[in-house]
PDB file of C-alpha atoms in Angstrom:
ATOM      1  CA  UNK M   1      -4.974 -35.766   9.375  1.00  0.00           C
ATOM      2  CA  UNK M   2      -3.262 -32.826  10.103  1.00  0.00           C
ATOM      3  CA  UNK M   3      -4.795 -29.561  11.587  1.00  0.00           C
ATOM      4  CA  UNK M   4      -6.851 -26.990   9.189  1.00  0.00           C
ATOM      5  CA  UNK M   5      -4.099 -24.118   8.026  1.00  0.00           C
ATOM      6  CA  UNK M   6      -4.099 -21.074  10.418  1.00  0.00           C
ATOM      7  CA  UNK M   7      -5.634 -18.804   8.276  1.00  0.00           C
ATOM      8  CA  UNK M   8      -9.108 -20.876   8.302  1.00  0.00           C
ATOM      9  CA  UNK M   9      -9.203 -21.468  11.796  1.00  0.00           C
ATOM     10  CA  UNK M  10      -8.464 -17.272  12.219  1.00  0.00           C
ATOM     11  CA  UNK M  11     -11.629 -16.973   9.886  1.00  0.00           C
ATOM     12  CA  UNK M  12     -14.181 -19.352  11.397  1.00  0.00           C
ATOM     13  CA  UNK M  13     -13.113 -18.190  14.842  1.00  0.00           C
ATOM     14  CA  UNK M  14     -13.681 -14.347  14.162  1.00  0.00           C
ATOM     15  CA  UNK M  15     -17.071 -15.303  12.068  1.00  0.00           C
ATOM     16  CA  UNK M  16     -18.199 -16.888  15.840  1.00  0.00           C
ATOM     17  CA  UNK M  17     -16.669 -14.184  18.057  1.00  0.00           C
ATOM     18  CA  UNK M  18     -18.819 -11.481  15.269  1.00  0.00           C
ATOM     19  CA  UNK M  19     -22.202 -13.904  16.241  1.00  0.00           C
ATOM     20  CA  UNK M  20     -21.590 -13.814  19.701  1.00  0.00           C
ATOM     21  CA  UNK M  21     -24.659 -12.439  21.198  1.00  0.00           C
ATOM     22  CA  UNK M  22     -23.970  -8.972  23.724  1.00  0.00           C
ATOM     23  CA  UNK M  23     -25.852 -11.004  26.734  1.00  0.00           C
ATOM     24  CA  UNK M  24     -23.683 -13.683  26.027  1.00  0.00           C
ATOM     25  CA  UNK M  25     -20.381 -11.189  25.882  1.00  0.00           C
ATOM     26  CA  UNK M  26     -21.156 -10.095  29.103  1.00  0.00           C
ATOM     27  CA  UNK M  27     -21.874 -12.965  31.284  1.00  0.00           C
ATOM     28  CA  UNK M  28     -18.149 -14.278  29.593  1.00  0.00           C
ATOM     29  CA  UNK M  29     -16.542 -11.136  30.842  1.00  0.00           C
ATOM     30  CA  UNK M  30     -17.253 -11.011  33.970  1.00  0.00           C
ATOM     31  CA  UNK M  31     -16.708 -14.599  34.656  1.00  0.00           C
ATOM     32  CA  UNK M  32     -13.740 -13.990  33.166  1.00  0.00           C
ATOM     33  CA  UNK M  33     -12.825 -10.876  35.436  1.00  0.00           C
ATOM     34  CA  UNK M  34     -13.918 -12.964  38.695  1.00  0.00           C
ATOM     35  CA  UNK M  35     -11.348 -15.653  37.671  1.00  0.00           C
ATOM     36  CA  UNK M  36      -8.591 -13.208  36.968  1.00  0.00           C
ATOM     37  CA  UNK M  37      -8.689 -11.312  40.437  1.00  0.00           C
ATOM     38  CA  UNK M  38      -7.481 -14.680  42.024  1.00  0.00           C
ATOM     39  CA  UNK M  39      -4.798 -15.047  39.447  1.00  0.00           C
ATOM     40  CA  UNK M  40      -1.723 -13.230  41.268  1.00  0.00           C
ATOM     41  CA  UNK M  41      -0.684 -12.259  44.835  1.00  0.00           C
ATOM     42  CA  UNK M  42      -1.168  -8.215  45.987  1.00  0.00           C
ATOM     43  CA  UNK M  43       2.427  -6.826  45.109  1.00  0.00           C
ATOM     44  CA  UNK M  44       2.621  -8.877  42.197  1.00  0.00           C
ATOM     45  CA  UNK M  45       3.188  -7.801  38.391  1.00  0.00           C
ATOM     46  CA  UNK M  46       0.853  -8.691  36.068  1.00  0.00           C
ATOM     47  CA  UNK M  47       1.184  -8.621  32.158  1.00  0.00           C
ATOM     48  CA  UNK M  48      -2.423  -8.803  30.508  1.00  0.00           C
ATOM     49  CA  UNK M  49      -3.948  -6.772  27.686  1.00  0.00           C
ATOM     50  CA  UNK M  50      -6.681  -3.984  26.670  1.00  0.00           C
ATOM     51  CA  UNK M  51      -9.405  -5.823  24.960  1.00  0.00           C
ATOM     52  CA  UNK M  52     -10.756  -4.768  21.496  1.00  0.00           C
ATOM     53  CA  UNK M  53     -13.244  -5.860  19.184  1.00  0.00           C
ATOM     54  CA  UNK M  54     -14.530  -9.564  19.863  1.00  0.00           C
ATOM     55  CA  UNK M  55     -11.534 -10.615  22.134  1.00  0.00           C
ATOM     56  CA  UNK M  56     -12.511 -12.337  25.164  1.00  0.00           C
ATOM     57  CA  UNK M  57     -12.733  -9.966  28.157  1.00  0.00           C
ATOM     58  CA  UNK M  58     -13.079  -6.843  29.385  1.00  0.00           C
ATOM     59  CA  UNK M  59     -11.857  -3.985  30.944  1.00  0.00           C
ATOM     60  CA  UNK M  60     -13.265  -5.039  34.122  1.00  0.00           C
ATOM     61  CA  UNK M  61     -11.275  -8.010  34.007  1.00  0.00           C
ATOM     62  CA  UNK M  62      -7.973  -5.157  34.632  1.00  0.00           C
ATOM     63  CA  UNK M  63      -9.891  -3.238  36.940  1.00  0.00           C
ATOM     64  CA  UNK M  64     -10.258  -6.627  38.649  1.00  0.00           C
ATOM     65  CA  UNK M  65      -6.545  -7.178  39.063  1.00  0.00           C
ATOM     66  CA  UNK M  66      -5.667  -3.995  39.897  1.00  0.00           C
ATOM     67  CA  UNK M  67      -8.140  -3.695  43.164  1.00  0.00           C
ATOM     68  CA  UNK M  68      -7.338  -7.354  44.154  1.00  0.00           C
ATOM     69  CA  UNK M  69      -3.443  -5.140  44.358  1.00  0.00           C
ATOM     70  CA  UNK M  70      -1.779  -6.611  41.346  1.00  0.00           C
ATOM     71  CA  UNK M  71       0.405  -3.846  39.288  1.00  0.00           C
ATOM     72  CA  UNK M  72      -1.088  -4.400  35.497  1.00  0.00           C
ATOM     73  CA  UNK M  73       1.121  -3.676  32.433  1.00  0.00           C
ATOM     74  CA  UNK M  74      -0.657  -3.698  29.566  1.00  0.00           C
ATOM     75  CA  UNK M  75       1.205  -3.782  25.744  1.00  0.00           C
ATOM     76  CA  UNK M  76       2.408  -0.820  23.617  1.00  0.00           C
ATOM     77  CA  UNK M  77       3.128  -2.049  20.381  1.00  0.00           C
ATOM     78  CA  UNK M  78       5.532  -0.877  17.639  1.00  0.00           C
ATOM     79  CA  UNK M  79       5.331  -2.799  14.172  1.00  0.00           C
ATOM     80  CA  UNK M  80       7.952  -5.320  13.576  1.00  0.00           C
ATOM     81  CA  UNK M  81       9.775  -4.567  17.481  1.00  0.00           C
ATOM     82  CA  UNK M  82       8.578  -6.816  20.643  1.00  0.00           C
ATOM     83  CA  UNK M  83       6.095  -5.412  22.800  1.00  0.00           C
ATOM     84  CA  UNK M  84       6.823  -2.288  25.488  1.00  0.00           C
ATOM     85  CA  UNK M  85       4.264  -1.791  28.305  1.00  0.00           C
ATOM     86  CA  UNK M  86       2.650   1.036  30.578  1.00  0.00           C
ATOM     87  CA  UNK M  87       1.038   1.057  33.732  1.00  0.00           C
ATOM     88  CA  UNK M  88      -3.128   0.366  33.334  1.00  0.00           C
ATOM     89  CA  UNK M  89      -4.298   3.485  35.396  1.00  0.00           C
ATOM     90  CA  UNK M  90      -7.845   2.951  35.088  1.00  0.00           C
ATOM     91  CA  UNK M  91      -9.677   3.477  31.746  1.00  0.00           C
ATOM     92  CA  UNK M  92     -10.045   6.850  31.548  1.00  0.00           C
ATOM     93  CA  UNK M  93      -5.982   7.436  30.803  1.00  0.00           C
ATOM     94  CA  UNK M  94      -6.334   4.793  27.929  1.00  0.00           C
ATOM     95  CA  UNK M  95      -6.139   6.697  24.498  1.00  0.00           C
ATOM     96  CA  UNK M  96      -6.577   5.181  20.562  1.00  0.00           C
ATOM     97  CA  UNK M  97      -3.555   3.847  19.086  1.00  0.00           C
ATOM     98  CA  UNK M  98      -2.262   1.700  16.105  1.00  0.00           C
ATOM     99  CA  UNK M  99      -3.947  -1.490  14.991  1.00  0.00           C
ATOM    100  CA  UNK M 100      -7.082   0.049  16.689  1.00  0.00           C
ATOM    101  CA  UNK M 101      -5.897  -0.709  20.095  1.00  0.00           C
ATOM    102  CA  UNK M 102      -6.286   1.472  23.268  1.00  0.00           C
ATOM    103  CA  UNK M 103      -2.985   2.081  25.391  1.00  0.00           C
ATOM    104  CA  UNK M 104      -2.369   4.478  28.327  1.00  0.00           C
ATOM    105  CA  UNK M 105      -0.446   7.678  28.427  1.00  0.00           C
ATOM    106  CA  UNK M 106       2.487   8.230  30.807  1.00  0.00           C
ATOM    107  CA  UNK M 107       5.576   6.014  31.011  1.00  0.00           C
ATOM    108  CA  UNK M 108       6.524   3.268  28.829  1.00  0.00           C
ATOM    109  CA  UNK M 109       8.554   0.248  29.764  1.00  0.00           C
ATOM    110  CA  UNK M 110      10.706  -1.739  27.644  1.00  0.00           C
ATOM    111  CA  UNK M 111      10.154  -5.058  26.559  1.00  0.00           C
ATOM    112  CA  UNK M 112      11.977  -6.365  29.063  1.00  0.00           C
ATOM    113  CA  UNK M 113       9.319  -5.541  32.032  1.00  0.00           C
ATOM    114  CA  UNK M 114       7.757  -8.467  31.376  1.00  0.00           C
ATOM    115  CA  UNK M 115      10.014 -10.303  33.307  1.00  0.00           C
ATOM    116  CA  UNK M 116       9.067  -9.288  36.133  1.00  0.00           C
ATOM    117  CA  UNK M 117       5.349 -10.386  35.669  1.00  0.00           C
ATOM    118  CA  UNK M 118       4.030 -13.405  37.774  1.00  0.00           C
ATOM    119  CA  UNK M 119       1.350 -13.845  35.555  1.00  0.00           C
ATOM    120  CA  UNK M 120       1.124 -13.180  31.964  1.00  0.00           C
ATOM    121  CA  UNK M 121      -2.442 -12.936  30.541  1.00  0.00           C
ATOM    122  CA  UNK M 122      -2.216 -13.535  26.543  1.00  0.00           C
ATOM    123  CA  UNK M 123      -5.260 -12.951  23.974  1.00  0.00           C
ATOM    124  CA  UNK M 124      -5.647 -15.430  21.723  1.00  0.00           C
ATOM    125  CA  UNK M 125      -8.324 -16.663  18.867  1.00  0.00           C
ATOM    126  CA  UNK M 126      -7.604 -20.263  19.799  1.00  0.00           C
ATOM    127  CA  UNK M 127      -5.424 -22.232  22.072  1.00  0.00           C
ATOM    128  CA  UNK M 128      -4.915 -26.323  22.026  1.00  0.00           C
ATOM    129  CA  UNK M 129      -4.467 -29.069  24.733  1.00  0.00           C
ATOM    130  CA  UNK M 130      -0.980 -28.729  24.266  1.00  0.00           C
ATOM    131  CA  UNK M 131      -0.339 -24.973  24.982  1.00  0.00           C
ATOM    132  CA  UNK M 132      -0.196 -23.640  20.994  1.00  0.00           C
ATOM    133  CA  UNK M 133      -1.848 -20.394  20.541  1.00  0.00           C
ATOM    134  CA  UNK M 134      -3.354 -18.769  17.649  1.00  0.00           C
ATOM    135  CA  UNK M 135      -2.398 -15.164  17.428  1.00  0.00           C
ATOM    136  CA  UNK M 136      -4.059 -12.627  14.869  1.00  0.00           C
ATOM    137  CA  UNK M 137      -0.573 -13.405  12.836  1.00  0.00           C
ATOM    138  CA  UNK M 138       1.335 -10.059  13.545  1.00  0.00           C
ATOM    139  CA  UNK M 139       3.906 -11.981  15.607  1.00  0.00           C
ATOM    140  CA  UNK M 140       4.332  -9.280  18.432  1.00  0.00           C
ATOM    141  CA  UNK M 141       3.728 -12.228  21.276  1.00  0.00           C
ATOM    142  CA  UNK M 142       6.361 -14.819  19.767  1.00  0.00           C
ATOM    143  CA  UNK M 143       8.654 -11.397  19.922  1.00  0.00           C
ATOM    144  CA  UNK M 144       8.223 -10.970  23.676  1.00  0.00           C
ATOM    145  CA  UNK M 145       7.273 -13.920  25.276  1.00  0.00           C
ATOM    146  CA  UNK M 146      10.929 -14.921  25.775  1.00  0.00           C
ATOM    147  CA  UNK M 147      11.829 -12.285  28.134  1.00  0.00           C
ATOM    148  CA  UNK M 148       9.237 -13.758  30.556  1.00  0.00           C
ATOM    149  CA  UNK M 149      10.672 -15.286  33.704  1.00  0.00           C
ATOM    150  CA  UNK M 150      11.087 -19.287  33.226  1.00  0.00           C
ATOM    151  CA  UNK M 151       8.615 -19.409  36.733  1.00  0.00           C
ATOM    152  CA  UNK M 152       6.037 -17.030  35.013  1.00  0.00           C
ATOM    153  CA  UNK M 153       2.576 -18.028  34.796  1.00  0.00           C
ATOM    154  CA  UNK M 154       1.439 -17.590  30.818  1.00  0.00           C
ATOM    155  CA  UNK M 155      -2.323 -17.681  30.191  1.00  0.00           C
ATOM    156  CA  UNK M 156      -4.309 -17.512  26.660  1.00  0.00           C
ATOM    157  CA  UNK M 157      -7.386 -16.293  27.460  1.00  0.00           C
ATOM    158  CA  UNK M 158     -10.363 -17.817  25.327  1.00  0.00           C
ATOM    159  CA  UNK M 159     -13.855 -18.471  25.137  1.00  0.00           C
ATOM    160  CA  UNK M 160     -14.450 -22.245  25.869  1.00  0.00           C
ATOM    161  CA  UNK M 161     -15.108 -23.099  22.605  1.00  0.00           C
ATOM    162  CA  UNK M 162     -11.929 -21.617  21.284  1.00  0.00           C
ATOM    163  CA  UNK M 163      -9.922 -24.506  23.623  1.00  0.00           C
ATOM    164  CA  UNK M 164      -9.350 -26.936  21.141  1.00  0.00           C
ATOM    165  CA  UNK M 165      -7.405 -30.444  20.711  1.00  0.00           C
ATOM    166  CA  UNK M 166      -4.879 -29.321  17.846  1.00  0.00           C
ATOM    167  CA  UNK M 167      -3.765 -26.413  16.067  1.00  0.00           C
ATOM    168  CA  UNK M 168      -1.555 -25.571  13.564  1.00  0.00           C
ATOM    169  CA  UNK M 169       2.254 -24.813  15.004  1.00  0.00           C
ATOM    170  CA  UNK M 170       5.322 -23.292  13.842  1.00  0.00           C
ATOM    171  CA  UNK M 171       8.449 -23.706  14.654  1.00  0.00           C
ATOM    172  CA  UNK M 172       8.761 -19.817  16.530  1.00  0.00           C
ATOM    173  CA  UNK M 173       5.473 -20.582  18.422  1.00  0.00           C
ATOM    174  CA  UNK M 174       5.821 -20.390  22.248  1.00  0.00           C
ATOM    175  CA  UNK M 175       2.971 -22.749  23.996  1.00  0.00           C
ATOM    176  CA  UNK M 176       0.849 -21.514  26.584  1.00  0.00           C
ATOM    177  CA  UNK M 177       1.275 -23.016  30.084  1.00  0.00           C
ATOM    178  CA  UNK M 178      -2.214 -21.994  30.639  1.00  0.00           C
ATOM    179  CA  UNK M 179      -5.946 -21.393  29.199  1.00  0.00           C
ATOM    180  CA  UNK M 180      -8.303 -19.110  30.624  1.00  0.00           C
ATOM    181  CA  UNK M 181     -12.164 -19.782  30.222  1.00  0.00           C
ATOM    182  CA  UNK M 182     -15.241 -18.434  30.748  1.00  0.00           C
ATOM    183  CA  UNK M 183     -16.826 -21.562  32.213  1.00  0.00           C
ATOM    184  CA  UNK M 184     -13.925 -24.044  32.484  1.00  0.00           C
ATOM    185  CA  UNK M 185     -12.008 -20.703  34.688  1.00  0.00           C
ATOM    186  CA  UNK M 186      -7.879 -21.646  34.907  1.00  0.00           C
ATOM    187  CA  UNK M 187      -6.985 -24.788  33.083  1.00  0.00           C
ATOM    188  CA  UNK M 188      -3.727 -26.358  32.633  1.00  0.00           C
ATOM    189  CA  UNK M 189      -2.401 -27.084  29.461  1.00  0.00           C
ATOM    190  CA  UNK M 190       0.086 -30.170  27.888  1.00  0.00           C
ATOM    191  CA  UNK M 191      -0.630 -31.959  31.031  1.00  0.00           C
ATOM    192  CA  UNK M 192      -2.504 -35.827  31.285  1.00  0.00           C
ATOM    193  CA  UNK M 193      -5.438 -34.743  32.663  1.00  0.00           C
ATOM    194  CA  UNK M 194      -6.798 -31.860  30.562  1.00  0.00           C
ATOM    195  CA  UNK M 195      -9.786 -31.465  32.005  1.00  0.00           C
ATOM    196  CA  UNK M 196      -8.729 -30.268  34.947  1.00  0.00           C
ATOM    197  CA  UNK M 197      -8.540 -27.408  36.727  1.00  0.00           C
ATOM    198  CA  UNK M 198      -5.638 -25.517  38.665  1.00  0.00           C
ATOM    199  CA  UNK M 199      -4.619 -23.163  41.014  1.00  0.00           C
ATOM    200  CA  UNK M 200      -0.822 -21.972  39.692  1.00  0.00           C
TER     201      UNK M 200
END
């Protein structure tokens, strides 16, 4: 039997991210954040995101790669176009912006900066066994994802329950080499042993 259509997995993952207790929220977080500042070498670029609303993590999870000497980009997004990126300078330079997302001020970078990331952190609602991610639909990952390097590290960072055996995929989908957890930490994805866990 194939997988439930996107649009009902988007709805019953939200309605658990809403329940989520704030206790709960936090101990995620920062597990996530303590996972993250072992993700890529000082001197490295890193690619992750400003979280909003229920997504898994926190800004402490940036602040983590950025003192562990990482050099975070972080998306600016224009509708329809893939996504740019500025330097994360701390939260205090981060200002409101479309789709209710926080970005920084200062320089932007084009879309092609992401290839020089080493690590790629993606948000996702969902993410299965075999790397396929479940965005919030708008398409702005499947628009920039190519211009990673082929060696680059891509993560979807989810809660544990949101690491699932199949999801719905489309042919412009690009699969996650990597899924992020709260308690499961880095975990490889479309490999034998799913279970386990890896050090890229």
């Amino acid at each position: 039997m194939p997988p439930p259509p996107k649009a009902v997995w988007r709805d019953r993952i939200l309605t658990a991210r809403r329940e989520l207790s704030a206790a709960r929220r936090r101990i995620e977080d920062t597990a996530l954040a303590t996972v993250a500042s072992t993700l890529a070498p000082a001197g490295s670029v890193v690619c992750a995101y400003v979280p909003v609303g229920s997504e898994p993590g926190s800004i402490a999870l940036l602040d983590a790669l950025t003192e562990a000497g990482a050099t975070v980009l972080v998306p600016v997004t224009r509708t329809g176009e893939p996504l740019s990126w500025a330097r994360y300078m701390g939260e205090k330079t981060l200002m409101a912006a479309d789709f209710g997302l926080r970005e920084p001020g200062g320089e932007i970078y084009p879309p092609e900066a992401v290839a020089e990331a080493h690590t790629v952190l993606v948000p996702a609602l969902a993410v299965d066994v075999r790397g396929v991610r479940l965005g919030r639909g708008a398409g702005f990952y499947d628009r920039t994802l190519h211009l990673a390097s082929p060696e680059a590290v891509i993560i979807a960072v989810v809660r544990d329950e949101e690491l699932v055996d199949e999801l719905p995929e489309d042919p412009h989908d690009i699969r996650m080499g990597w899924a992020l957890t709260p308690r499961k930490g880095l975990v490889r994805l479309g490999s034998d042993d799913r279970a386990e866990q890896h050090t890229p």
